[in-house]
Amino acid sequence: MGIDLRQVVAGILTLTMFVMLGQMIKRDHFDSLQDKLPGEAQDVQVGNANVIEKDGLVKLSKGSKGPWMKDSQELKPLPLQMADAVIVARYLAAALVLPDIRGSRPGDERNFKDIYDVEKFMKSLDGVVKVVKQLPNEISIRDLAAVKVPNRVTEDHIVENVQPIFKSKGNIRLATYFPTVNMRKTTQKSSVDSVSCLGMFGTLELQPEVSEVVDSMIERLRTLSRKSDGLFIAVDLRVDVLENKNCHGSGTNVAKSCYNAQEIALFLRKVGFNTDTTIYLTQSKWDNSLSVLKDIFPKTYTKENIMPEEKKGKFLEFEGSELEKVIDFYICSKSDVFVPALSGLFYANVAGKRIALGKPQILVPADIPGTSATVTNYLSPYVAKKNHLAYSCFC
């Protein structure tokens, strides 16, 4: 069956369903870590660090050095769930065109199939919305009406701001913008949350070559972590963001939005990780400013240290590219502990993926005075309070 040219929604980068591609750092602060997990909890001593055990949320990793925690049970997805562009296309009864993956730098552009499994994506949306691999030749991208929709778009917004343009133009080009980094679940169930779920957790799967590179890097990190039973930490820390003058808060009432290498090193030591701990940084290539972290934790690595040599030319072609960010996303999602040194969307999305995988070990740095603060003081509120959107998607 042919495609009605007046019933096409063309997707471009920064749709919510591809939200994990973008390391969009905003000046939103980390959630407050002062709010305690409600109810009684049991503190358990492990070496010099306490970790929490409550309702099976966080378990202890016995026999390993440092405040490591075991994975919890992987969550099971609830029935029908989708993302912003999908709900727009479904509401308008339109076909959705696969997007190109475009980075912020000139020349950083890839086809969707270069990173993700196209057939898996299309199959996952079968019966939900029609997906086509490319625009028909009769349609030029330049002729498409550009329409921006906010993250977690509502049906009211579609009716008021999207549908009239679609009816007038026939074919539109969607882009999602992020008024705020808000991945917390709402108190009421809505179609928006359901639509976001499938896009974030049920549609995207890496194509084989990219998946093999990620797996080989994770295996390399585990090999380097023999003294900690193969366990490693992933830290989202990038020098270019740290150099942003708006990165750090100032004043007594302004929360910090990011932490530098020295602060991360001191934080990890404070919560009990020893100097043999292996650390993966999302920084693409080594920067001298990271030496203070490596002085304390010698097993600190960037992508160029652990990526297979024969893959570096292709995967590290553009520093900070969207492909690198995808690699970072999956490594941070599968690490044994994740530490977001930077607030923002990447942290929120990794948290969601980790919750889905049963990996709630997310430690957020904070300026808690004194030396008595335990690892539980730094557990991400997304996990401690179970307020992440992912908890609406899984059971």
mmCIF file of C-alpha atoms in Angstrom:
data_model
loop_
_atom_site.group_PDB
_atom_site.id
_atom_site.type_symbol
_atom_site.label_atom_id
_atom_site.label_comp_id
_atom_site.label_asym_id
_atom_site.label_seq_id
_atom_site.Cartn_x
_atom_site.Cartn_y
_atom_site.Cartn_z
ATOM 1 C CA MET A 1 0.000 0.000 0.000
ATOM 2 C CA GLY A 2 1.371 3.405 -0.963
ATOM 3 C CA ILE A 3 1.890 6.325 1.349
ATOM 4 C CA ASP A 4 -0.482 9.273 1.295
ATOM 5 C CA LEU A 5 1.934 12.159 0.841
ATOM 6 C CA ARG A 6 -0.305 14.360 2.957
ATOM 7 C CA GLN A 7 -0.111 11.971 5.884
ATOM 8 C CA VAL A 8 3.592 11.936 6.697
ATOM 9 C CA VAL A 9 5.329 13.099 9.866
ATOM 10 C CA ALA A 10 9.075 13.345 9.343
ATOM 11 C CA GLY A 11 11.091 12.813 12.488
ATOM 12 C CA ILE A 12 14.401 14.606 13.097
ATOM 13 C CA LEU A 13 16.910 14.493 15.937
ATOM 14 C CA THR A 14 15.943 15.325 19.509
ATOM 15 C CA LEU A 15 12.640 13.546 19.438
ATOM 16 C CA THR A 16 11.890 12.102 22.839
ATOM 17 C CA MET A 17 12.194 8.579 21.497
ATOM 18 C CA PHE A 18 15.798 9.392 20.667
ATOM 19 C CA VAL A 19 16.345 11.390 23.812
ATOM 20 C CA MET A 20 19.160 9.108 24.913
ATOM 21 C CA LEU A 21 21.239 10.319 21.979
ATOM 22 C CA GLY A 22 21.605 13.842 23.283
ATOM 23 C CA GLN A 23 23.813 14.840 26.178
ATOM 24 C CA MET A 24 21.801 18.022 26.564
ATOM 25 C CA ILE A 25 23.198 19.703 29.648
ATOM 26 C CA LYS A 26 20.969 22.410 31.048
ATOM 27 C CA ARG A 27 21.528 24.485 34.142
ATOM 28 C CA ASP A 28 18.919 22.495 36.040
ATOM 29 C CA HIS A 29 20.273 21.311 39.373
ATOM 30 C CA PHE A 30 20.385 17.776 40.709
ATOM 31 C CA ASP A 31 17.332 16.769 42.696
ATOM 32 C CA SER A 32 17.662 17.468 46.395
ATOM 33 C CA LEU A 33 19.412 14.668 48.199
ATOM 34 C CA GLN A 34 18.156 15.758 51.591
ATOM 35 C CA ASP A 35 14.780 14.034 51.207
ATOM 36 C CA LYS A 36 14.956 10.668 52.903
ATOM 37 C CA LEU A 37 13.429 7.468 51.666
ATOM 38 C CA PRO A 38 10.102 7.208 53.513
ATOM 39 C CA GLY A 39 9.584 4.417 56.016
ATOM 40 C CA GLU A 40 12.035 2.495 58.113
ATOM 41 C CA ALA A 41 15.201 1.204 56.535
ATOM 42 C CA GLN A 42 18.013 -1.038 57.657
ATOM 43 C CA ASP A 43 21.593 0.236 57.500
ATOM 44 C CA VAL A 44 24.154 -2.485 56.958
ATOM 45 C CA GLN A 45 27.869 -2.058 57.525
ATOM 46 C CA VAL A 46 30.255 -3.081 54.727
ATOM 47 C CA GLY A 47 33.867 -2.322 55.476
ATOM 48 C CA ASN A 48 33.924 1.419 56.161
ATOM 49 C CA ALA A 49 30.698 2.192 54.302
ATOM 50 C CA ASN A 50 26.997 1.750 55.019
ATOM 51 C CA VAL A 51 24.580 0.807 52.282
ATOM 52 C CA ILE A 52 20.834 0.573 52.480
ATOM 53 C CA GLU A 53 18.652 -2.479 52.067
ATOM 54 C CA LYS A 54 14.907 -1.865 51.815
ATOM 55 C CA ASP A 55 12.214 -3.808 49.971
ATOM 56 C CA GLY A 56 14.880 -5.384 47.803
ATOM 57 C CA LEU A 57 15.627 -2.014 46.204
ATOM 58 C CA VAL A 58 19.337 -2.096 46.999
ATOM 59 C CA LYS A 59 21.198 -5.229 47.994
ATOM 60 C CA LEU A 60 24.686 -5.816 49.301
ATOM 61 C CA SER A 61 27.488 -7.285 47.254
ATOM 62 C CA LYS A 62 29.174 -9.564 49.751
ATOM 63 C CA GLY A 63 32.865 -10.295 49.425
ATOM 64 C CA SER A 64 33.694 -7.256 47.300
ATOM 65 C CA LYS A 65 35.706 -4.284 48.495
ATOM 66 C CA GLY A 66 34.004 -0.937 48.847
ATOM 67 C CA PRO A 67 30.349 0.135 48.902
ATOM 68 C CA TRP A 68 29.279 -1.979 45.922
ATOM 69 C CA MET A 69 25.643 -3.036 45.594
ATOM 70 C CA LYS A 70 24.068 -5.921 43.732
ATOM 71 C CA ASP A 71 21.540 -5.514 40.959
ATOM 72 C CA SER A 72 17.871 -5.853 41.801
ATOM 73 C CA GLN A 73 15.386 -7.733 39.657
ATOM 74 C CA GLU A 74 15.010 -6.481 36.087
ATOM 75 C CA LEU A 75 11.617 -4.856 35.679
ATOM 76 C CA LYS A 76 8.996 -6.057 33.256
ATOM 77 C CA PRO A 77 7.409 -3.592 30.838
ATOM 78 C CA LEU A 78 3.729 -2.850 31.119
ATOM 79 C CA PRO A 79 1.575 -3.237 27.961
ATOM 80 C CA LEU A 80 1.205 -0.464 25.316
ATOM 81 C CA GLN A 81 3.830 2.286 25.676
ATOM 82 C CA MET A 82 5.277 4.819 23.111
ATOM 83 C CA ALA A 83 7.231 8.529 22.682
ATOM 84 C CA ASP A 84 6.477 12.122 21.658
ATOM 85 C CA ALA A 85 6.789 11.731 17.891
ATOM 86 C CA VAL A 86 4.913 8.439 18.044
ATOM 87 C CA ILE A 87 1.945 9.884 19.923
ATOM 88 C CA VAL A 88 1.819 12.816 17.474
ATOM 89 C CA ALA A 89 1.889 10.483 14.482
ATOM 90 C CA ARG A 90 -0.665 8.165 16.052
ATOM 91 C CA TYR A 91 -3.009 11.014 16.987
ATOM 92 C CA LEU A 92 -2.792 12.442 13.466
ATOM 93 C CA ALA A 93 -3.052 8.995 11.829
ATOM 94 C CA ALA A 94 0.196 9.782 10.019
ATOM 95 C CA ALA A 95 3.220 7.757 8.973
ATOM 96 C CA LEU A 96 6.466 8.394 10.860
ATOM 97 C CA VAL A 97 9.715 8.677 8.887
ATOM 98 C CA LEU A 98 12.975 7.451 10.432
ATOM 99 C CA PRO A 99 15.212 10.386 11.364
ATOM 100 C CA ASP A 100 18.828 11.037 10.546
ATOM 101 C CA ILE A 101 21.064 11.281 13.599
ATOM 102 C CA ARG A 102 22.529 14.781 13.552
ATOM 103 C CA GLY A 103 25.129 16.042 15.980
ATOM 104 C CA SER A 104 25.840 19.614 16.945
ATOM 105 C CA ARG A 105 29.034 19.785 14.888
ATOM 106 C CA PRO A 106 29.274 20.148 11.093
ATOM 107 C CA GLY A 107 29.667 16.806 9.365
ATOM 108 C CA ASP A 108 28.411 14.771 12.324
ATOM 109 C CA GLU A 109 25.427 13.162 10.620
ATOM 110 C CA ARG A 110 24.563 9.488 10.369
ATOM 111 C CA ASN A 111 21.692 7.386 9.142
ATOM 112 C CA PHE A 112 19.439 5.842 11.753
ATOM 113 C CA LYS A 113 20.569 2.385 10.598
ATOM 114 C CA ASP A 114 24.214 3.249 11.340
ATOM 115 C CA ILE A 115 23.428 3.132 15.060
ATOM 116 C CA TYR A 116 20.135 1.332 15.601
ATOM 117 C CA ASP A 117 18.430 -1.841 14.444
ATOM 118 C CA VAL A 118 15.824 -0.557 11.975
ATOM 119 C CA GLU A 119 13.807 -3.768 11.746
ATOM 120 C CA LYS A 120 13.575 -4.057 15.531
ATOM 121 C CA PHE A 121 12.389 -0.455 15.752
ATOM 122 C CA MET A 122 9.729 -0.878 13.089
ATOM 123 C CA LYS A 123 8.530 -4.186 14.473
ATOM 124 C CA SER A 124 8.186 -2.741 17.975
ATOM 125 C CA LEU A 125 5.783 -0.098 16.651
ATOM 126 C CA ASP A 126 3.797 -2.480 14.461
ATOM 127 C CA GLY A 127 0.107 -1.857 15.080
ATOM 128 C CA VAL A 128 0.852 1.395 16.899
ATOM 129 C CA VAL A 129 1.964 3.696 14.108
ATOM 130 C CA LYS A 130 3.189 3.171 10.534
ATOM 131 C CA VAL A 131 6.941 3.716 10.167
ATOM 132 C CA VAL A 132 8.702 4.239 6.841
ATOM 133 C CA LYS A 133 12.454 4.226 6.290
ATOM 134 C CA GLN A 134 12.680 7.367 4.192
ATOM 135 C CA LEU A 135 10.649 10.188 2.698
ATOM 136 C CA PRO A 136 9.073 9.493 -0.682
ATOM 137 C CA ASN A 137 11.021 11.096 -3.536
ATOM 138 C CA GLU A 138 8.133 13.474 -4.158
ATOM 139 C CA ILE A 139 8.697 15.159 -0.789
ATOM 140 C CA SER A 140 11.627 17.443 -0.030
ATOM 141 C CA ILE A 141 12.716 18.007 3.571
ATOM 142 C CA ARG A 142 13.074 21.699 2.752
ATOM 143 C CA ASP A 143 9.374 21.874 1.948
ATOM 144 C CA LEU A 144 8.245 20.396 5.243
ATOM 145 C CA ALA A 145 6.709 22.679 7.845
ATOM 146 C CA ALA A 146 8.894 22.583 10.966
ATOM 147 C CA VAL A 147 6.911 22.083 14.180
ATOM 148 C CA LYS A 148 8.437 22.038 17.664
ATOM 149 C CA VAL A 149 6.754 20.075 20.422
ATOM 150 C CA PRO A 150 7.712 20.077 24.113
ATOM 151 C CA ASN A 151 9.069 16.973 25.759
ATOM 152 C CA ARG A 152 6.158 14.813 27.005
ATOM 153 C CA VAL A 153 3.738 16.511 24.676
ATOM 154 C CA THR A 154 0.051 16.518 25.634
ATOM 155 C CA GLU A 155 -2.933 15.850 23.412
ATOM 156 C CA ASP A 156 -4.163 19.388 24.076
ATOM 157 C CA HIS A 157 -0.865 20.724 22.711
ATOM 158 C CA ILE A 158 -1.227 18.556 19.603
ATOM 159 C CA VAL A 159 -4.775 19.777 19.002
ATOM 160 C CA GLU A 160 -3.890 23.443 19.483
ATOM 161 C CA ASN A 161 -0.419 23.694 17.947
ATOM 162 C CA VAL A 162 0.279 20.728 15.685
ATOM 163 C CA GLN A 163 -2.945 19.523 14.115
ATOM 164 C CA PRO A 164 -3.840 22.829 12.406
ATOM 165 C CA ILE A 165 -0.426 22.998 10.693
ATOM 166 C CA PHE A 166 -0.651 19.331 9.720
ATOM 167 C CA LYS A 167 -4.088 19.823 8.175
ATOM 168 C CA SER A 168 -2.844 22.859 6.294
ATOM 169 C CA LYS A 169 0.512 21.534 5.096
ATOM 170 C CA GLY A 170 -0.106 17.798 4.994
ATOM 171 C CA ASN A 171 3.451 16.853 5.875
ATOM 172 C CA ILE A 172 5.360 18.179 8.861
ATOM 173 C CA ARG A 173 8.800 17.918 10.405
ATOM 174 C CA LEU A 174 8.883 17.408 14.179
ATOM 175 C CA ALA A 175 11.527 18.368 16.694
ATOM 176 C CA THR A 176 11.237 18.027 20.445
ATOM 177 C CA TYR A 177 12.537 20.748 22.722
ATOM 178 C CA PHE A 178 13.070 20.474 26.454
ATOM 179 C CA PRO A 179 11.572 23.309 28.526
ATOM 180 C CA THR A 180 13.039 21.559 31.555
ATOM 181 C CA VAL A 181 14.750 18.303 32.413
ATOM 182 C CA ASN A 182 11.744 16.558 33.900
ATOM 183 C CA MET A 183 11.777 12.781 33.925
ATOM 184 C CA ARG A 184 9.783 12.396 37.107
ATOM 185 C CA LYS A 185 6.584 10.412 36.924
ATOM 186 C CA THR A 186 3.285 12.192 37.359
ATOM 187 C CA THR A 187 0.742 11.393 40.049
ATOM 188 C CA GLN A 188 -1.887 10.564 37.462
ATOM 189 C CA LYS A 189 -1.590 8.062 34.654
ATOM 190 C CA SER A 190 -1.679 9.719 31.263
ATOM 191 C CA SER A 191 -1.303 8.789 27.610
ATOM 192 C CA VAL A 192 1.804 10.981 27.503
ATOM 193 C CA ASP A 193 3.655 8.810 30.009
ATOM 194 C CA SER A 194 2.545 5.635 28.254
ATOM 195 C CA VAL A 195 3.656 6.993 24.915
ATOM 196 C CA SER A 196 7.087 7.972 26.253
ATOM 197 C CA CYS A 197 7.704 4.502 27.643
ATOM 198 C CA LEU A 198 7.826 2.486 24.463
ATOM 199 C CA GLY A 199 10.022 5.045 22.768
ATOM 200 C CA MET A 200 12.571 5.045 25.574
ATOM 201 C CA PHE A 201 12.539 1.398 26.614
ATOM 202 C CA GLY A 202 10.902 -0.747 23.948
ATOM 203 C CA THR A 203 11.975 0.377 20.492
ATOM 204 C CA LEU A 204 15.703 1.119 20.277
ATOM 205 C CA GLU A 205 18.257 -1.630 19.979
ATOM 206 C CA LEU A 206 21.827 -1.115 18.809
ATOM 207 C CA GLN A 207 22.784 -2.500 15.435
ATOM 208 C CA PRO A 208 25.307 -5.384 15.691
ATOM 209 C CA GLU A 209 28.582 -3.519 15.060
ATOM 210 C CA VAL A 210 27.845 -0.787 17.623
ATOM 211 C CA SER A 211 26.611 -3.376 20.115
ATOM 212 C CA GLU A 212 29.826 -5.382 19.716
ATOM 213 C CA VAL A 213 31.951 -2.289 20.370
ATOM 214 C CA VAL A 214 29.992 -1.450 23.543
ATOM 215 C CA ASP A 215 30.218 -5.058 24.759
ATOM 216 C CA SER A 216 33.955 -5.223 24.092
ATOM 217 C CA MET A 217 34.539 -1.995 26.037
ATOM 218 C CA ILE A 218 32.501 -3.235 28.993
ATOM 219 C CA GLU A 219 34.386 -6.537 28.936
ATOM 220 C CA ARG A 220 37.686 -4.650 28.892
ATOM 221 C CA LEU A 221 36.614 -2.610 31.931
ATOM 222 C CA ARG A 222 35.636 -5.768 33.802
ATOM 223 C CA THR A 223 38.975 -7.380 32.962
ATOM 224 C CA LEU A 224 40.745 -4.328 34.381
ATOM 225 C CA SER A 225 38.652 -4.653 37.550
ATOM 226 C CA ARG A 226 39.871 -8.038 38.790
ATOM 227 C CA LYS A 227 40.622 -6.711 42.284
ATOM 228 C CA SER A 228 37.021 -5.539 42.640
ATOM 229 C CA ASP A 229 35.440 -8.731 41.275
ATOM 230 C CA GLY A 230 34.977 -7.227 37.806
ATOM 231 C CA LEU A 231 32.934 -4.279 39.082
ATOM 232 C CA PHE A 232 33.465 -0.765 37.716
ATOM 233 C CA ILE A 233 32.086 2.767 38.012
ATOM 234 C CA ALA A 234 30.944 4.949 35.110
ATOM 235 C CA VAL A 235 31.153 8.722 35.646
ATOM 236 C CA ASP A 236 29.543 11.224 33.286
ATOM 237 C CA LEU A 237 32.274 13.854 33.350
ATOM 238 C CA ARG A 238 33.209 15.970 30.319
ATOM 239 C CA VAL A 239 35.733 18.755 30.426
ATOM 240 C CA ASP A 240 33.986 20.962 27.863
ATOM 241 C CA VAL A 241 30.915 21.211 30.098
ATOM 242 C CA LEU A 242 32.971 21.722 33.232
ATOM 243 C CA GLU A 243 34.639 24.712 31.579
ATOM 244 C CA ASN A 244 31.268 26.380 31.115
ATOM 245 C CA LYS A 245 31.195 29.334 33.502
ATOM 246 C CA ASN A 246 27.566 28.547 34.357
ATOM 247 C CA CYS A 247 28.383 24.988 35.334
ATOM 248 C CA HIS A 248 28.926 25.537 39.044
ATOM 249 C CA GLY A 249 26.481 27.211 41.378
ATOM 250 C CA SER A 250 27.584 29.933 43.738
ATOM 251 C CA GLY A 251 26.241 31.175 47.033
ATOM 252 C CA THR A 252 24.787 29.273 49.945
ATOM 253 C CA ASN A 253 21.358 28.739 48.402
ATOM 254 C CA VAL A 254 22.446 27.669 44.914
ATOM 255 C CA ALA A 255 22.970 23.965 44.298
ATOM 256 C CA LYS A 256 25.930 22.782 42.270
ATOM 257 C CA SER A 257 25.015 21.501 38.824
ATOM 258 C CA CYS A 258 28.288 19.705 38.167
ATOM 259 C CA TYR A 259 31.443 18.448 39.842
ATOM 260 C CA ASN A 260 35.026 18.480 38.563
ATOM 261 C CA ALA A 261 37.586 15.677 38.574
ATOM 262 C CA GLN A 262 38.992 16.513 42.001
ATOM 263 C CA GLU A 263 35.541 16.732 43.569
ATOM 264 C CA ILE A 264 34.555 13.380 42.062
ATOM 265 C CA ALA A 265 37.770 11.768 43.328
ATOM 266 C CA LEU A 266 37.177 13.025 46.865
ATOM 267 C CA PHE A 267 33.530 11.984 46.721
ATOM 268 C CA LEU A 268 34.332 8.413 45.679
ATOM 269 C CA ARG A 269 36.925 8.105 48.421
ATOM 270 C CA LYS A 270 34.520 9.568 50.977
ATOM 271 C CA VAL A 271 31.839 6.948 50.285
ATOM 272 C CA GLY A 272 34.349 4.118 50.534
ATOM 273 C CA PHE A 273 35.719 3.151 47.115
ATOM 274 C CA ASN A 274 39.385 2.146 47.263
ATOM 275 C CA THR A 275 42.190 3.140 44.929
ATOM 276 C CA ASP A 276 41.974 -0.117 42.941
ATOM 277 C CA THR A 277 38.492 0.838 41.664
ATOM 278 C CA THR A 278 38.137 1.014 37.878
ATOM 279 C CA ILE A 279 36.475 4.186 36.563
ATOM 280 C CA TYR A 280 35.112 4.906 33.088
ATOM 281 C CA LEU A 281 34.722 8.564 32.085
ATOM 282 C CA THR A 282 32.443 9.813 29.317
ATOM 283 C CA GLN A 283 35.196 12.258 28.340
ATOM 284 C CA SER A 284 36.268 11.258 24.806
ATOM 285 C CA LYS A 285 40.023 11.731 25.079
ATOM 286 C CA TRP A 286 42.312 12.336 28.001
ATOM 287 C CA ASP A 287 42.641 15.852 29.331
ATOM 288 C CA ASN A 288 45.328 16.985 31.760
ATOM 289 C CA SER A 289 42.684 18.358 34.120
ATOM 290 C CA LEU A 290 41.651 14.760 34.839
ATOM 291 C CA SER A 291 45.053 13.826 36.264
ATOM 292 C CA VAL A 292 43.955 14.669 39.805
ATOM 293 C CA LEU A 293 41.347 11.897 39.531
ATOM 294 C CA LYS A 294 43.840 9.424 38.083
ATOM 295 C CA ASP A 295 46.320 10.220 40.875
ATOM 296 C CA ILE A 296 43.816 8.863 43.398
ATOM 297 C CA PHE A 297 42.250 6.203 41.155
ATOM 298 C CA PRO A 298 44.975 5.007 38.730
ATOM 299 C CA LYS A 299 42.508 2.791 36.851
ATOM 300 C CA THR A 300 40.636 5.704 35.282
ATOM 301 C CA TYR A 301 39.950 5.426 31.548
ATOM 302 C CA THR A 302 38.339 7.241 28.628
ATOM 303 C CA LYS A 303 37.051 5.733 25.371
ATOM 304 C CA GLU A 304 40.396 5.977 23.613
ATOM 305 C CA ASN A 305 41.964 3.764 26.324
ATOM 306 C CA ILE A 306 39.555 0.849 26.086
ATOM 307 C CA MET A 307 38.020 0.920 22.603
ATOM 308 C CA PRO A 308 39.363 -1.726 20.194
ATOM 309 C CA GLU A 309 42.138 -0.131 18.153
ATOM 310 C CA GLU A 310 40.593 -1.042 14.797
ATOM 311 C CA LYS A 311 37.346 0.741 15.723
ATOM 312 C CA LYS A 312 38.759 4.084 16.850
ATOM 313 C CA GLY A 313 38.960 5.609 13.381
ATOM 314 C CA LYS A 314 35.252 5.075 12.788
ATOM 315 C CA PHE A 315 33.798 5.594 16.261
ATOM 316 C CA LEU A 316 36.019 8.436 17.482
ATOM 317 C CA GLU A 317 35.993 10.370 14.198
ATOM 318 C CA PHE A 318 34.200 13.347 15.732
ATOM 319 C CA GLU A 319 34.967 14.072 19.371
ATOM 320 C CA GLY A 320 31.733 14.377 21.293
ATOM 321 C CA SER A 321 29.695 12.974 18.384
ATOM 322 C CA GLU A 322 26.217 11.517 18.754
ATOM 323 C CA LEU A 323 27.693 8.044 18.212
ATOM 324 C CA GLU A 324 30.050 8.555 21.151
ATOM 325 C CA LYS A 325 27.119 9.677 23.271
ATOM 326 C CA VAL A 326 25.237 6.501 22.400
ATOM 327 C CA ILE A 327 28.248 4.442 23.502
ATOM 328 C CA ASP A 328 28.431 6.432 26.746
ATOM 329 C CA PHE A 329 24.734 5.918 27.355
ATOM 330 C CA TYR A 330 24.941 2.153 27.154
ATOM 331 C CA ILE A 331 28.150 1.829 29.183
ATOM 332 C CA CYS A 332 26.768 4.123 31.899
ATOM 333 C CA SER A 333 23.529 2.128 31.885
ATOM 334 C CA LYS A 334 25.309 -1.203 32.360
ATOM 335 C CA SER A 335 28.061 -0.183 34.782
ATOM 336 C CA ASP A 336 27.899 -1.421 38.368
ATOM 337 C CA VAL A 337 27.685 2.128 39.723
ATOM 338 C CA PHE A 338 26.802 5.306 37.853
ATOM 339 C CA VAL A 339 27.901 8.734 39.081
ATOM 340 C CA PRO A 340 26.487 11.764 37.212
ATOM 341 C CA ALA A 341 29.047 14.530 37.677
ATOM 342 C CA LEU A 342 26.799 16.651 35.435
ATOM 343 C CA SER A 343 23.117 17.388 35.927
ATOM 344 C CA GLY A 344 20.784 17.248 32.968
ATOM 345 C CA LEU A 345 19.047 15.017 30.497
ATOM 346 C CA PHE A 346 21.796 12.416 30.118
ATOM 347 C CA TYR A 347 21.677 11.675 33.845
ATOM 348 C CA ALA A 348 17.880 11.418 33.747
ATOM 349 C CA ASN A 349 17.884 9.037 30.790
ATOM 350 C CA VAL A 350 20.639 6.806 32.138
ATOM 351 C CA ALA A 351 18.697 6.627 35.418
ATOM 352 C CA GLY A 352 15.616 5.460 33.532
ATOM 353 C CA LYS A 353 17.514 2.781 31.640
ATOM 354 C CA ARG A 354 19.239 1.565 34.811
ATOM 355 C CA ILE A 355 15.912 1.342 36.641
ATOM 356 C CA ALA A 356 14.561 -0.763 33.781
ATOM 357 C CA LEU A 357 17.617 -3.031 33.934
ATOM 358 C CA GLY A 358 17.411 -3.446 37.705
ATOM 359 C CA LYS A 359 20.558 -1.401 38.337
ATOM 360 C CA PRO A 360 19.572 1.241 40.915
ATOM 361 C CA GLN A 361 23.138 2.014 42.011
ATOM 362 C CA ILE A 362 23.194 5.713 41.075
ATOM 363 C CA LEU A 363 25.217 7.924 43.417
ATOM 364 C CA VAL A 364 24.793 11.677 43.046
ATOM 365 C CA PRO A 365 27.540 13.869 44.568
ATOM 366 C CA ALA A 366 26.425 16.506 47.036
ATOM 367 C CA ASP A 367 28.032 18.832 49.540
ATOM 368 C CA ILE A 368 27.074 17.051 52.731
ATOM 369 C CA PRO A 369 29.221 18.404 55.594
ATOM 370 C CA GLY A 370 31.326 16.165 57.776
ATOM 371 C CA THR A 371 32.783 12.718 57.293
ATOM 372 C CA SER A 372 29.933 10.604 58.656
ATOM 373 C CA ALA A 373 27.675 10.686 55.577
ATOM 374 C CA THR A 374 27.137 7.176 54.226
ATOM 375 C CA VAL A 375 26.585 6.012 50.674
ATOM 376 C CA THR A 376 22.822 6.065 51.262
ATOM 377 C CA ASN A 377 22.933 9.857 51.586
ATOM 378 C CA TYR A 378 23.932 10.044 47.927
ATOM 379 C CA LEU A 379 21.488 7.576 46.379
ATOM 380 C CA SER A 380 19.706 9.265 43.475
ATOM 381 C CA PRO A 381 16.233 10.570 44.404
ATOM 382 C CA TYR A 382 15.012 8.986 41.161
ATOM 383 C CA VAL A 383 15.673 5.642 42.867
ATOM 384 C CA ALA A 384 15.288 6.470 46.557
ATOM 385 C CA LYS A 385 11.866 8.044 46.030
ATOM 386 C CA LYS A 386 10.956 5.918 42.996
ATOM 387 C CA ASN A 387 9.772 9.055 41.234
ATOM 388 C CA HIS A 388 11.329 8.461 37.806
ATOM 389 C CA LEU A 389 9.065 8.084 34.777
ATOM 390 C CA ALA A 390 10.509 4.569 34.347
ATOM 391 C CA TYR A 391 8.563 3.408 37.390
ATOM 392 C CA SER A 392 5.376 4.227 35.461
ATOM 393 C CA CYS A 393 6.533 2.053 32.568
ATOM 394 C CA PHE A 394 7.446 -1.094 34.447
ATOM 395 C CA CYS A 395 6.117 -3.324 37.149
#
